[in-house]
């Protein structure tokens, strides 16, 4: 028994709408987390650094233990959520959206493999170079 084409198209439309909703949600989370992350980065570089240089030893002992763990907590989570939602968006837009497989014929050439190898093994190569 063949499925009804109209039912398939309605299901496909519903799937596309749900993917669009997911893209919107993750895009907004990505933007807000990115603003939080970069805002705290500017805070550390342009506000906290110069201000910490002007404090005396007793003031630093009181302010730094209160301020830094809280701000680093939000900085860490802002960076994580920005990165994670960015990866999820890439998957939703390019993989599930079909843009990754847009070409009917995909040629896997040597430059493609070199690019993939550098992407995945570059972190380990960089780490090995920096440890020497």
Short mmCIF file of C-alpha atoms in Angstrom, two decimals:
data_model
loop_
_atom_site.label_atom_id
_atom_site.label_comp_id
_atom_site.label_asym_id
_atom_site.label_seq_id
_atom_site.Cartn_x
_atom_site.Cartn_y
_atom_site.Cartn_z
CA UNK A 1 0.00 0.00 0.00
CA UNK A 2 1.43 3.38 -1.03
CA UNK A 3 1.28 6.33 1.35
CA UNK A 4 -0.93 9.25 0.51
CA UNK A 5 1.19 11.98 -1.23
CA UNK A 6 -0.84 14.73 0.42
CA UNK A 7 -0.16 13.27 3.87
CA UNK A 8 3.55 13.09 3.07
CA UNK A 9 3.66 16.69 1.96
CA UNK A 10 1.81 17.80 5.10
CA UNK A 11 4.25 15.84 7.25
CA UNK A 12 7.18 17.35 5.38
CA UNK A 13 5.74 20.85 5.87
CA UNK A 14 5.32 20.18 9.58
CA UNK A 15 8.91 18.94 9.79
CA UNK A 16 10.19 22.03 8.00
CA UNK A 17 8.19 24.30 10.29
CA UNK A 18 9.57 22.58 13.37
CA UNK A 19 13.12 22.94 12.03
CA UNK A 20 12.50 26.64 11.38
CA UNK A 21 11.23 27.07 14.94
CA UNK A 22 14.29 25.24 16.28
CA UNK A 23 16.56 27.44 14.16
CA UNK A 24 14.91 30.57 15.55
CA UNK A 25 15.18 29.39 19.16
CA UNK A 26 18.82 28.34 18.86
CA UNK A 27 19.71 31.48 16.92
CA UNK A 28 18.35 33.69 19.72
CA UNK A 29 20.11 31.64 22.40
CA UNK A 30 23.29 31.90 20.31
CA UNK A 31 23.00 35.69 20.00
CA UNK A 32 22.23 36.27 23.69
CA UNK A 33 25.01 33.93 24.85
CA UNK A 34 27.43 35.58 22.41
CA UNK A 35 26.57 39.04 23.72
CA UNK A 36 27.10 37.79 27.28
CA UNK A 37 30.40 36.15 26.37
CA UNK A 38 31.87 39.07 24.42
CA UNK A 39 30.51 41.61 26.92
CA UNK A 40 32.31 39.86 29.76
CA UNK A 41 35.43 39.64 27.62
CA UNK A 42 35.36 43.42 27.21
CA UNK A 43 34.72 43.75 30.94
CA UNK A 44 37.82 41.71 31.78
CA UNK A 45 40.05 43.52 29.29
CA UNK A 46 38.90 47.13 29.52
CA UNK A 47 37.32 47.50 32.97
CA UNK A 48 38.62 44.88 35.37
CA UNK A 49 42.27 44.91 34.25
CA UNK A 50 42.86 48.66 34.59
CA UNK A 51 40.77 48.81 37.77
CA UNK A 52 42.65 45.93 39.41
CA UNK A 53 45.93 47.73 38.75
CA UNK A 54 44.76 50.70 40.83
CA UNK A 55 43.68 48.68 43.90
CA UNK A 56 45.91 48.22 46.91
CA UNK A 57 46.61 44.79 48.41
CA UNK A 58 43.88 44.82 51.07
CA UNK A 59 41.20 45.93 48.63
CA UNK A 60 42.23 43.25 46.12
CA UNK A 61 41.94 40.59 48.82
CA UNK A 62 38.34 41.66 49.44
CA UNK A 63 37.15 42.40 45.89
CA UNK A 64 38.78 39.71 43.75
CA UNK A 65 37.45 36.64 45.65
CA UNK A 66 33.92 38.06 45.41
CA UNK A 67 33.98 39.35 41.85
CA UNK A 68 36.10 36.96 39.79
CA UNK A 69 34.40 33.60 40.49
CA UNK A 70 30.99 35.06 39.66
CA UNK A 71 32.09 36.77 36.48
CA UNK A 72 34.18 33.79 35.34
CA UNK A 73 31.19 31.51 35.92
CA UNK A 74 29.06 33.55 33.52
CA UNK A 75 31.96 33.98 31.09
CA UNK A 76 32.53 30.22 30.94
CA UNK A 77 28.86 29.39 30.43
CA UNK A 78 28.40 32.17 27.86
CA UNK A 79 31.29 30.77 25.83
CA UNK A 80 29.97 27.22 26.10
CA UNK A 81 26.42 28.11 25.07
CA UNK A 82 27.65 30.28 22.19
CA UNK A 83 29.79 27.46 20.86
CA UNK A 84 27.22 24.70 21.42
CA UNK A 85 24.31 26.59 19.86
CA UNK A 86 26.56 27.56 16.95
CA UNK A 87 27.30 23.90 16.24
CA UNK A 88 23.60 23.03 16.57
CA UNK A 89 22.73 25.85 14.16
CA UNK A 90 25.28 24.59 11.65
CA UNK A 91 23.71 21.15 11.81
CA UNK A 92 20.16 22.49 11.51
CA UNK A 93 20.89 24.88 8.66
CA UNK A 94 23.36 22.90 6.58
CA UNK A 95 22.70 19.25 7.39
CA UNK A 96 18.96 19.15 8.02
CA UNK A 97 18.29 22.06 5.67
CA UNK A 98 19.89 20.17 2.79
CA UNK A 99 22.48 22.84 2.01
CA UNK A 100 25.29 20.41 2.79
CA UNK A 101 24.17 18.06 0.04
CA UNK A 102 23.09 20.70 -2.47
CA UNK A 103 25.33 19.39 -5.23
CA UNK A 104 24.15 16.26 -7.00
CA UNK A 105 27.73 15.16 -7.60
CA UNK A 106 30.20 15.74 -4.84
CA UNK A 107 33.83 15.27 -5.72
CA UNK A 108 36.08 14.36 -2.82
CA UNK A 109 39.42 15.72 -3.93
CA UNK A 110 42.79 15.91 -2.19
CA UNK A 111 42.26 19.53 -1.03
CA UNK A 112 38.99 18.45 0.58
CA UNK A 113 40.71 15.72 2.58
CA UNK A 114 43.58 18.07 3.51
CA UNK A 115 41.07 20.64 4.77
CA UNK A 116 39.26 18.03 6.86
CA UNK A 117 42.52 16.66 8.26
CA UNK A 118 43.74 20.12 9.25
CA UNK A 119 40.38 20.88 10.82
CA UNK A 120 40.29 17.77 12.99
CA UNK A 121 43.99 17.25 13.72
CA UNK A 122 45.02 20.91 13.86
CA UNK A 123 44.18 21.15 17.55
CA UNK A 124 46.52 18.28 18.40
CA UNK A 125 49.29 19.62 16.16
CA UNK A 126 48.97 23.08 17.74
CA UNK A 127 49.04 21.57 21.23
CA UNK A 128 52.17 19.54 20.44
CA UNK A 129 53.94 22.59 19.02
CA UNK A 130 53.06 24.76 22.00
CA UNK A 131 54.27 22.15 24.51
CA UNK A 132 57.77 22.09 22.99
#
